XYZ file of C-alpha atoms in Angstrom:
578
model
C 128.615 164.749 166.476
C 125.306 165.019 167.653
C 123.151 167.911 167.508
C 120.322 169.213 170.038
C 117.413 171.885 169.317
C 116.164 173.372 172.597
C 114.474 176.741 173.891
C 116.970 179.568 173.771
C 116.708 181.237 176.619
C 119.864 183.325 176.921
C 121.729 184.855 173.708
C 125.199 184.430 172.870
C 127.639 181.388 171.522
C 129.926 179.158 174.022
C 132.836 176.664 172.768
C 134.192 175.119 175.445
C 134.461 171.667 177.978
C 131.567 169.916 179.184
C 130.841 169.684 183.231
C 128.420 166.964 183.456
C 126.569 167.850 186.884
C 124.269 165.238 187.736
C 123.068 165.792 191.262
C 122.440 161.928 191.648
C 119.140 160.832 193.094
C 119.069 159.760 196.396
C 117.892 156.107 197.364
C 115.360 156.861 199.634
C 115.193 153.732 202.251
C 111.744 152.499 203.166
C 110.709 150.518 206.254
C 107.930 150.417 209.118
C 108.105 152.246 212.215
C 106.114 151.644 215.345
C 103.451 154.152 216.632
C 105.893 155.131 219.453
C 108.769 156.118 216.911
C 106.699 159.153 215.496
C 107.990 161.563 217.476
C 111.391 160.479 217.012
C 110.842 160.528 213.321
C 109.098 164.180 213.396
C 112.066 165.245 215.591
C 114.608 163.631 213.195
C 112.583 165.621 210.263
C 112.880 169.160 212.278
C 116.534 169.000 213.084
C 116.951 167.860 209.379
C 115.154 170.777 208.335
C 116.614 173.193 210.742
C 120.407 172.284 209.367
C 118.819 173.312 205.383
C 117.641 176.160 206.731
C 120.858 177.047 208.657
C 122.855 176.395 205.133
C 120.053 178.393 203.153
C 120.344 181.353 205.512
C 124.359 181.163 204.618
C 123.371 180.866 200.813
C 121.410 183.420 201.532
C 123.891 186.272 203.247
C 126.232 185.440 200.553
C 123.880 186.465 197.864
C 123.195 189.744 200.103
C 126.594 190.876 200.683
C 127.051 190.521 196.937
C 123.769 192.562 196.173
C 121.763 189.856 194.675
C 118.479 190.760 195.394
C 116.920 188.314 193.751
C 118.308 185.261 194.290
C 118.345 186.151 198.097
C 114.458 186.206 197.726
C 114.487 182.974 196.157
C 116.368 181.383 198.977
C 113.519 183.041 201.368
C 110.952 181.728 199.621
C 112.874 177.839 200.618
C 112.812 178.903 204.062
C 109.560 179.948 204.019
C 108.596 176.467 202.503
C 110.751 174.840 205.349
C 108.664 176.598 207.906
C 104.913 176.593 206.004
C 102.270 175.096 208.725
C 100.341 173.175 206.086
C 104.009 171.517 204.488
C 104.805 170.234 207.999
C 101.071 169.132 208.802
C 101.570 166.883 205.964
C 104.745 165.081 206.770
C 103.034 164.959 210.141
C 99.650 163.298 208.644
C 101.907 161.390 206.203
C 103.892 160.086 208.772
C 100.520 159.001 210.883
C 99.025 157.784 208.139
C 101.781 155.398 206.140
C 103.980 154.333 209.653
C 107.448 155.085 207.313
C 110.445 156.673 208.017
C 110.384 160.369 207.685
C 112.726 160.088 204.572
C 110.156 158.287 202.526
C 107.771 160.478 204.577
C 109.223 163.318 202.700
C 109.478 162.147 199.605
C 105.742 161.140 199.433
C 104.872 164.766 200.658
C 106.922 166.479 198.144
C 105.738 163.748 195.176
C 102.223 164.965 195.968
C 102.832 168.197 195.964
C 104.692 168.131 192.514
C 102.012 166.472 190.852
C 99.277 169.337 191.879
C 102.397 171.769 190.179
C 102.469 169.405 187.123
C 98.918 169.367 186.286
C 98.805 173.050 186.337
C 97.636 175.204 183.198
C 100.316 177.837 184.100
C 103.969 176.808 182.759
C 104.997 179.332 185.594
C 103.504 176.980 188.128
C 104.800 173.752 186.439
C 108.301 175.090 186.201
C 107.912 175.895 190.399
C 108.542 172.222 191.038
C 112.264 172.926 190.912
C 112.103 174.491 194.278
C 110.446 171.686 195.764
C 113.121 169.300 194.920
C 115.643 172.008 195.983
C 114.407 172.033 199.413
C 113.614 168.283 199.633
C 117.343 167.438 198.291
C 118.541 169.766 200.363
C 116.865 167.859 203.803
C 116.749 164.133 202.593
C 121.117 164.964 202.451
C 121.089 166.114 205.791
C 118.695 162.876 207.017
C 121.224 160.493 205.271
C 124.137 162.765 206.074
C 125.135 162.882 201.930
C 127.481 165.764 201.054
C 125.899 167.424 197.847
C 128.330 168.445 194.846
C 128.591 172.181 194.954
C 129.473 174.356 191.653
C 131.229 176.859 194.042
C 134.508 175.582 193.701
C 135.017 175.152 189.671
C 138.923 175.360 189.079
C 138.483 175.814 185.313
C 135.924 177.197 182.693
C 133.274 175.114 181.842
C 129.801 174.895 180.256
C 127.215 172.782 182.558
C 125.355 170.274 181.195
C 122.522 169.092 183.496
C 118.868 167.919 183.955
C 117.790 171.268 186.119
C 119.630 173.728 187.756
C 118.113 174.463 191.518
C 118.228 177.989 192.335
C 120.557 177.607 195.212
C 122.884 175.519 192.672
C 122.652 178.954 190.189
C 123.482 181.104 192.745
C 126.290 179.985 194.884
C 128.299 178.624 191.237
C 131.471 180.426 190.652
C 130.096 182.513 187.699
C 132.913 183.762 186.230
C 133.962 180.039 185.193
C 130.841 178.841 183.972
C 130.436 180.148 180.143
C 126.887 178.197 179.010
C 124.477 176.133 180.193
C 122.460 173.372 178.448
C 119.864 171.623 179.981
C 117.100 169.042 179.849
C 114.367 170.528 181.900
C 113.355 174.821 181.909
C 111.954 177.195 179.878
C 111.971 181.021 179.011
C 110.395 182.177 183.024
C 112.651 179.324 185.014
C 115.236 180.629 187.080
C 117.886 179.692 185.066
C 116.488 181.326 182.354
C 115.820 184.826 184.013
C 119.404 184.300 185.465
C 121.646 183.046 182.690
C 119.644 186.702 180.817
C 120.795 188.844 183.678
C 124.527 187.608 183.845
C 124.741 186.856 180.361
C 125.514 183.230 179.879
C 124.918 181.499 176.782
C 121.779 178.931 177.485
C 119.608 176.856 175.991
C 116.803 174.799 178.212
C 114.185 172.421 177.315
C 116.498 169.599 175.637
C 114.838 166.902 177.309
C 117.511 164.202 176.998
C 120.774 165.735 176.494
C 122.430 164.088 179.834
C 121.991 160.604 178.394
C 124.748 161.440 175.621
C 126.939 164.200 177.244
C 130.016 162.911 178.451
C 132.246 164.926 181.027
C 135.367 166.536 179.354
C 133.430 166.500 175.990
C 133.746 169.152 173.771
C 130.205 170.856 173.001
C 128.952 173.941 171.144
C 125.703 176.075 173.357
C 124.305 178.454 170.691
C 121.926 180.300 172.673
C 121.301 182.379 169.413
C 119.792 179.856 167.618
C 118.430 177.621 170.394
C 121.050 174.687 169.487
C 123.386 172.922 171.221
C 126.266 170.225 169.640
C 128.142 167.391 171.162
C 131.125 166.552 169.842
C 131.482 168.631 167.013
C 133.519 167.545 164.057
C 136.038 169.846 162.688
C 134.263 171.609 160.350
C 131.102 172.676 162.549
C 133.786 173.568 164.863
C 135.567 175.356 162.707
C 132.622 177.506 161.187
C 131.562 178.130 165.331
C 134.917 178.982 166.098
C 134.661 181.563 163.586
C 131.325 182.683 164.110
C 132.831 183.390 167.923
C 135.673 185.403 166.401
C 133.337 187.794 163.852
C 131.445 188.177 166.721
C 134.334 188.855 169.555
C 135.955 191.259 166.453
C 132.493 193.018 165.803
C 132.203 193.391 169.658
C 135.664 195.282 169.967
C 134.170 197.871 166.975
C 131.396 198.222 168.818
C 132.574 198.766 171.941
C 134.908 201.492 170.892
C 131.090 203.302 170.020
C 129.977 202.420 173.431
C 130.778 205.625 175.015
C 129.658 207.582 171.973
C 126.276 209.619 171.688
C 123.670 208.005 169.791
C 123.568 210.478 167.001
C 122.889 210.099 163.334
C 124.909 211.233 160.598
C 123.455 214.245 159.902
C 123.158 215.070 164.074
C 119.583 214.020 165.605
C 120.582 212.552 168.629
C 118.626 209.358 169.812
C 118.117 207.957 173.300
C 118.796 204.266 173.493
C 117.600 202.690 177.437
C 117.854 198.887 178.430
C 115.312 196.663 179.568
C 115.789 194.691 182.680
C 113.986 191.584 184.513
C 115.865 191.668 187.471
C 118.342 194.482 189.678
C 121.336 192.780 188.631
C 121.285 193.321 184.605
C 121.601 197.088 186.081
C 125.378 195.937 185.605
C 125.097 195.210 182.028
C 122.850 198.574 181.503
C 125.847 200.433 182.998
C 128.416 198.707 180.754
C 126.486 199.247 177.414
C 126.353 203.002 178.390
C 122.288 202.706 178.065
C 120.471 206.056 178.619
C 118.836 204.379 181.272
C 116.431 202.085 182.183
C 113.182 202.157 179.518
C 111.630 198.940 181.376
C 111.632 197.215 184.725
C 109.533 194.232 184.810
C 108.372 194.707 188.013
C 106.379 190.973 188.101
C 109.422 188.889 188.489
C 109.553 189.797 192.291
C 105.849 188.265 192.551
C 106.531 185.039 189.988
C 108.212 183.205 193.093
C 107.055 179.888 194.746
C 105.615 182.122 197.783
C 104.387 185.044 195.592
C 104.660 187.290 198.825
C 106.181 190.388 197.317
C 105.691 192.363 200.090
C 106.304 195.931 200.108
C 110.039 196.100 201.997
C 110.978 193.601 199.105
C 109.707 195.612 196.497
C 111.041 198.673 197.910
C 114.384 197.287 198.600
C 114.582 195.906 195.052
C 113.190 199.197 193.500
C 115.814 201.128 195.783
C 118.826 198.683 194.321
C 118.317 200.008 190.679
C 118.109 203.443 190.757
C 120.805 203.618 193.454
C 122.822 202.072 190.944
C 121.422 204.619 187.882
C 121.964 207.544 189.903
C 123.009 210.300 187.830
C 123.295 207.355 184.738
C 119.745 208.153 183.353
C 116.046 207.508 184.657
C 114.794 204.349 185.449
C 110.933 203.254 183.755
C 109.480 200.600 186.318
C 106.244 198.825 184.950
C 104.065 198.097 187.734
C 102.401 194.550 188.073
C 101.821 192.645 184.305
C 100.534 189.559 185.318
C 97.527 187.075 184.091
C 97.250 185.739 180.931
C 100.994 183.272 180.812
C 102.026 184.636 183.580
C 100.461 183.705 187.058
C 100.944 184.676 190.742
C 101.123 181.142 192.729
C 97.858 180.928 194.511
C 96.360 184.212 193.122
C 95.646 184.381 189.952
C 92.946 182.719 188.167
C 94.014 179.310 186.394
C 91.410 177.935 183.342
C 89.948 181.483 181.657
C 89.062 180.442 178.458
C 91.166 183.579 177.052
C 93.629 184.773 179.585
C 95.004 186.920 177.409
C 91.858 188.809 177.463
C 91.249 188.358 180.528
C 91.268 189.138 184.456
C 95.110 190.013 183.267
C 97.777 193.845 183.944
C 95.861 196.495 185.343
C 92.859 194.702 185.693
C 94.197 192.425 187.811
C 95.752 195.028 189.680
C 92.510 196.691 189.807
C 90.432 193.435 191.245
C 93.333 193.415 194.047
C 93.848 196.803 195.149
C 95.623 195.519 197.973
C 98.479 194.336 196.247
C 98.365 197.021 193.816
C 98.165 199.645 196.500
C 101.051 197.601 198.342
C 103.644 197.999 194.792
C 103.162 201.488 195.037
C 103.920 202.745 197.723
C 107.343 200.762 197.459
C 107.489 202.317 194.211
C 106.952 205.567 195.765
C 109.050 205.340 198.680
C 111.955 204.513 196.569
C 111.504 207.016 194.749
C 113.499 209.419 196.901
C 116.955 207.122 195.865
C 116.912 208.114 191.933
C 115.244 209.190 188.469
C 111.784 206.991 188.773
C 109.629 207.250 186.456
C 105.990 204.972 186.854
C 104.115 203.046 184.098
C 101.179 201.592 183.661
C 100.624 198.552 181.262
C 97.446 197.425 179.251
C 95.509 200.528 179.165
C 92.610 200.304 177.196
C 91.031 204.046 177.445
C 90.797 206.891 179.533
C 88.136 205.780 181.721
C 90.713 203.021 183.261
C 93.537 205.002 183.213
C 91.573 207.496 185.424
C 90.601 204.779 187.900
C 94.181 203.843 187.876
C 95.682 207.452 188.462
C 92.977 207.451 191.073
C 94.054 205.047 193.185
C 97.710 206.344 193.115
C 96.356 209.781 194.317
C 95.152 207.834 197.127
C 98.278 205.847 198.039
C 100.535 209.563 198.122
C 97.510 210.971 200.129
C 98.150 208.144 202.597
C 102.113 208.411 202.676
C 101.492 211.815 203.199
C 99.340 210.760 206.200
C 102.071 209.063 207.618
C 104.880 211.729 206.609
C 106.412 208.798 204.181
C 108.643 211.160 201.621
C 108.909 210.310 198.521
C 109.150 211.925 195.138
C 106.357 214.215 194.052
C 107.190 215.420 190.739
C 107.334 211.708 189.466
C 106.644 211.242 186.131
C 103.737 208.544 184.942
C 103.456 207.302 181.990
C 101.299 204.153 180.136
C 102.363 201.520 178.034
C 100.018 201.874 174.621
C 99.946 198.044 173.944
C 96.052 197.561 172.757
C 94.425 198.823 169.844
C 91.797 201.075 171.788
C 94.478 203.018 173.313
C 96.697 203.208 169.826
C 93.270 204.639 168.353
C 92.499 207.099 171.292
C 96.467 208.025 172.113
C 95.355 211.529 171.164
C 92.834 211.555 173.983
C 95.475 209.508 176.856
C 98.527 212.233 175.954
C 96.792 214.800 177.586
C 96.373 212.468 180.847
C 100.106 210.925 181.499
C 103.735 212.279 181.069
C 104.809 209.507 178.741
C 103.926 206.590 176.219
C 106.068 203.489 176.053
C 105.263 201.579 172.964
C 104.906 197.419 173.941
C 105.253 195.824 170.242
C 105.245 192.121 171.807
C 101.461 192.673 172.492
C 100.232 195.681 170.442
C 101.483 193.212 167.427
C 99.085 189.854 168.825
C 96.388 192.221 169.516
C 96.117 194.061 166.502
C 96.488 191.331 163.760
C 94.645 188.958 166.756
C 97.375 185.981 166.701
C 98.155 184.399 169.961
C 101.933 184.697 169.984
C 102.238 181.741 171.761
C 100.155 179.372 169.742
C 102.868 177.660 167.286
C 99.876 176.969 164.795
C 99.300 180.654 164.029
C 103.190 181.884 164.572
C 103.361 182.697 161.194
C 100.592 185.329 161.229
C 102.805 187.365 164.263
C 104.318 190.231 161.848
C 105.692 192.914 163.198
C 105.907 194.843 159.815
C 102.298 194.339 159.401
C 101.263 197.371 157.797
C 98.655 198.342 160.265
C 101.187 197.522 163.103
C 103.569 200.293 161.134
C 100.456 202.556 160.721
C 99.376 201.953 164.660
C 103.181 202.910 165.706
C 103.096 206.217 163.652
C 99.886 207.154 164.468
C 101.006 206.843 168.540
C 104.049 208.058 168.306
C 102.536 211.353 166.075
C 99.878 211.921 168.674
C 102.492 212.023 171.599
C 105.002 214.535 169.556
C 101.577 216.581 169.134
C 101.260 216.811 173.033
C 104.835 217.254 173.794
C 105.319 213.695 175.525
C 108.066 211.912 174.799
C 106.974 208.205 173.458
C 109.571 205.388 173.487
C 109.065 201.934 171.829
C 110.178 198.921 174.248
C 108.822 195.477 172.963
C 111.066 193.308 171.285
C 111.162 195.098 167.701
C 113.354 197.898 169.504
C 116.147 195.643 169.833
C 115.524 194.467 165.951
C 118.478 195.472 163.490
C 115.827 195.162 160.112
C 113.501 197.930 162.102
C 115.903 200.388 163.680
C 115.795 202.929 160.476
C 112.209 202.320 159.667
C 111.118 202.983 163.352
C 113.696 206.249 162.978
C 111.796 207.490 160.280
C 108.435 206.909 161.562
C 109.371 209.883 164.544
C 110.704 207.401 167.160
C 113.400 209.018 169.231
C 113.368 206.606 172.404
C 114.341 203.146 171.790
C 114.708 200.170 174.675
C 115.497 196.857 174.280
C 118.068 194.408 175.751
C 121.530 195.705 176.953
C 123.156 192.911 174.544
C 120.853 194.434 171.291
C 122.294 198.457 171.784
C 125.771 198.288 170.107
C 123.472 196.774 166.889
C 121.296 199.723 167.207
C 123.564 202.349 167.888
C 125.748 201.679 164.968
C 123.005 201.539 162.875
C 121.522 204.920 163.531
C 124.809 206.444 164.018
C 125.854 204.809 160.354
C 122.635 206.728 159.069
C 120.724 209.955 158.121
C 117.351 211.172 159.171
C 116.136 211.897 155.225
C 116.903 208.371 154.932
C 115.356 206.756 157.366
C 112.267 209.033 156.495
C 112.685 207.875 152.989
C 112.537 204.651 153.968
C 109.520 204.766 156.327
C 107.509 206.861 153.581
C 107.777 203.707 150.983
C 106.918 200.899 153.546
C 103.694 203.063 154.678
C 102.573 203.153 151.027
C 102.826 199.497 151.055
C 99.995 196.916 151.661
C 101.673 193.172 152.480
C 103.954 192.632 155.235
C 106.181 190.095 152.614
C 106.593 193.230 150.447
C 107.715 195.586 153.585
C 110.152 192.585 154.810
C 112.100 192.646 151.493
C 111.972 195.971 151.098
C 113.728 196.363 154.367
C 116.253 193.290 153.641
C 117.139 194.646 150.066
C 117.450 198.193 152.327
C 119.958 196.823 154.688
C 121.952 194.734 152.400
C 122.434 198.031 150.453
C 123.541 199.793 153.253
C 125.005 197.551 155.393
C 126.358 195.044 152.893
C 124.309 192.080 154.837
């Protein structure tokens, strides 16, 4: 038995067979070629590269007749690459320059471009390198004439063990036999990642070496809870998994049976539970769990691609896709543009600010480049006419930005109107209350916007000024710090004092220890992950309001978040028995 600790990137526990799928490395040959031979060798390149782009486009049509928005506009982006003027003037200066064969050719080009990805600050950017080998796999087979394994025609369930997944490997697999990934190379933003989320597979990435002791056939253990993954189990860690999988199959069934119940409590306050979603196709899962709708579309995963060309039929077509599918199933919240900071737009955003997280980052990026901004919304508008939309804004950090903001959206309607564009007009917009300054001044924002969506995952760094991502000061990032508790009552009292409706959507909605606490600080609007509502739903449905008010009155008196946290565990246990 041998046991792995990874990244976990997709929730959930997988038992099951081991596919080992190493895509093996092609021997690239080497050797001179004459002056006269470079045309030959260019042409050999082109009809190489026309054939990928021929089986893309098939990839491609596949992942459109089945709806998969994005994963068809991660195949365009490898055509796009196929076809970008400054990749083929380097194979043709490469090829000038070195007097190789075009297959060497190519892999020089693409090992040059790689290492610019690598040295990147942006993990974003470094994890981009998978679609360069994609695309250069992809053409170096069809130069050699090497068939490539395909996970399109799995016979049996399996969970893939592998170095990297390529996107065009992720999306033509036959999903319904593949039950968990592990793998040496990815993080939380790869593909794989945002995928394995949105069709919920069991993952865990980042394992660096796991291929050098899988073995095909081998049993192994992906627990995408915990981040860990187990070769070989022995009988008793397979036994206590095994188990684990049937408590948590058994609790599913209970749950379930409360999937098409209201969200009430016990003594009859009902309580709206939405989803959050990264791409269109968790809509599936949102529809399943019986979500009130759609609290959060992150609407920056169409722009994270290698191209970052989100242009505006994309966006609308994606927008279009989810609230087709939540028609008359409950609104759909889409975030416009939250990017800067960790997450960066290929050629756009600023790499190197000393503190991105403060920085050129949300709305003030979107600000700096009205022209992109200006571009998301009138997709977001124009879809609008195909369901419930509702528009937020994230990062505001007063009124006076949120009124240049609004601003520039009266402009873009004035302009569709210009052009007799329809689209919605009674649209609600809302802002995300995710910095301190607009916590404090909430009072003075109600009277502006329709809405306030809580963002916990930032609101928390901000106000107790960790960096969540820096693993030296982790352990300051409490969420039941008691001016975090104090900043969430204080918002969502302000917005029940206007007559807005507030919602809290940053990871602590999904959380099981703060579902009654957050009840009885006044929160009514809850959105998290489709996989976290059963958990919350039979929590508030298992309790009463006085509780839950109870509850919140003795953690606000409190001053240390250790205090609050066993407070709350002691709370639960009594309750809940665990």
């Amino acid at each position: 038995m041998k046991k792995f600790k990874g990244i976990s990137t997709s929730p959930g526990i997988a038992i099951g067979r081991i596919f080992l799928y190493l895509d093996e490395k092609l021997k690239v040959p080497r050797y001179d070629i004459l002056p006269d031979d470079l045309e030959a060798e260019f042409d050999r390149f082109k009809e190489a590269s026309s054939r990928a782009t021929e089986e893309i486009k098939a990839l491609q049509k596949n992942a459109s007749e089945r709806e998969l928005v994005e994963e068809s506009q991660f195949l365009e982006s490898h055509i796009l690459m196929l076809s970008d003027p400054e990749f083929l003037s380097s194979i043709e200066r490469n090829l000038k320059s070195y007097l190789k064969n075009v297959e060497w050719i190519l892999y020089l080009t693409v090992k040059q471009v790689v290492k610019k990805l690598e040295s990147a600050d942006s993990p974003y950017l470094r994890e981009r390198t998978v679609d360069i080998h994609d695309v250069a796999k992809r053409v170096l087979s069809h130069l050699m004439f090497n068939e490539r394994v395909s996970l399109s025609d799995l016979k049996n369930d399996v969970i893939i063990v592998c170095h990297d997944l390529l996107p065009s490997d992720t999306i033509g697999m036959k999903r319904e036999r593949v039950k968990g990934i592990a793998m040496n190379a990815g993080g939380k933003t790869s593909h794989t990642a945002i995928l394995a989320r949105a069709f919920q597979i069991p993952a865990v990435l980042g394992l660096s070496d796991i291929t050098d002791y899988a073995r095909s056939a081998e049993r192994i253990i992906v627990d995408g809870d915990n981040g860990v993954v187990i070769l070989d189990p022995d009988k008793k860690t397979l036994a206590e998994y095994n188990e684990h999988l049937n408590e948590w199959h058994r609790h599913e069934k209970v749950i379930n049976l409360q999937n098409k119940l209201a969200c009430v409590t016990e003594d009859g306050k009902r309580i709206n539970l939405y989803a959050n979603i990264e791409v269109p196709e968790e809509v599936e899962s949102v529809i399943e769990h019986h979500a009130d709708g759609v609290g959060l579309y992150r609407s920056e995963f169409l722009f994270l691609q290698a191209d970052g060309d989100a242009t505006e039929e994309k966006q609308f077509n994606a927008y279009s896709h989810v609230l087709k599918s939540m028609k008359g199933k409950g609104s759909v919240t889409i975030r416009t543009l939250d990017v800067g900071g960790d997450k960066l737009i290929p050629d756009i955003s600023v790499i190197g600010e000393k503190n991105p997280i403060l920085g050129w980052r949300s709305v003030r990026f979107c600000m700096g480049r009205k022209d992109i901004f200006k571009t998301q919304l009138r997709a977001l508008l124009r879809a609008s006419v195909s369901g419930n939309l509702r528009i937020m804004f994230p990062m505001i950090s007063g009124s006076d930005e949120l009124d240049d903001i609004l601003d520039v959206l009266e402009e873009v309607k004035k302009d569709l109107d210009k052009e007799n564009v329809p689209f919605d007009r009674t649209i609600p917009v809302g802002i995300m209350i995710e910095v301190p300054s607009a916590a404090v001044t909430s009072d003075l924002l109600s009277k502006k916007v329709d809405f306030f969506s809580i963002g916990t995952n930032d609101l928390i760094q901000y106000t107790i000024a960790v960096d969540r991502g820096n693993e030296k000061v982790a352990y300051l990032y409490e969420p039941f710090h008691p001016a975090v508790l104090r900043m969430i009552k204080m918002v969502i009292d302000n917005a029940n004092d206007a007559g807005i409706p507030v919602s809290l959507c940053g990871e602590l909605a999904g959380e099981p220890k703060a579902a009654a606490v957050l009840l009885g600080l006044g929160l009514e609007n809850y959105s998290m992950s489709s996989n976290s509502l059963p958990e919350i739903k039979k929590i508030i449905r298992s309790i009463t309001m006085k509780e839950a008010r109870k509850l919140s009155e003795t953690v606000l008196g409190m001053d240390s978040a250790k205090e609050i946290n066993r407070t709350i565990t002691e709370w639960m246990e009594g309750k809940f028995g665990k």
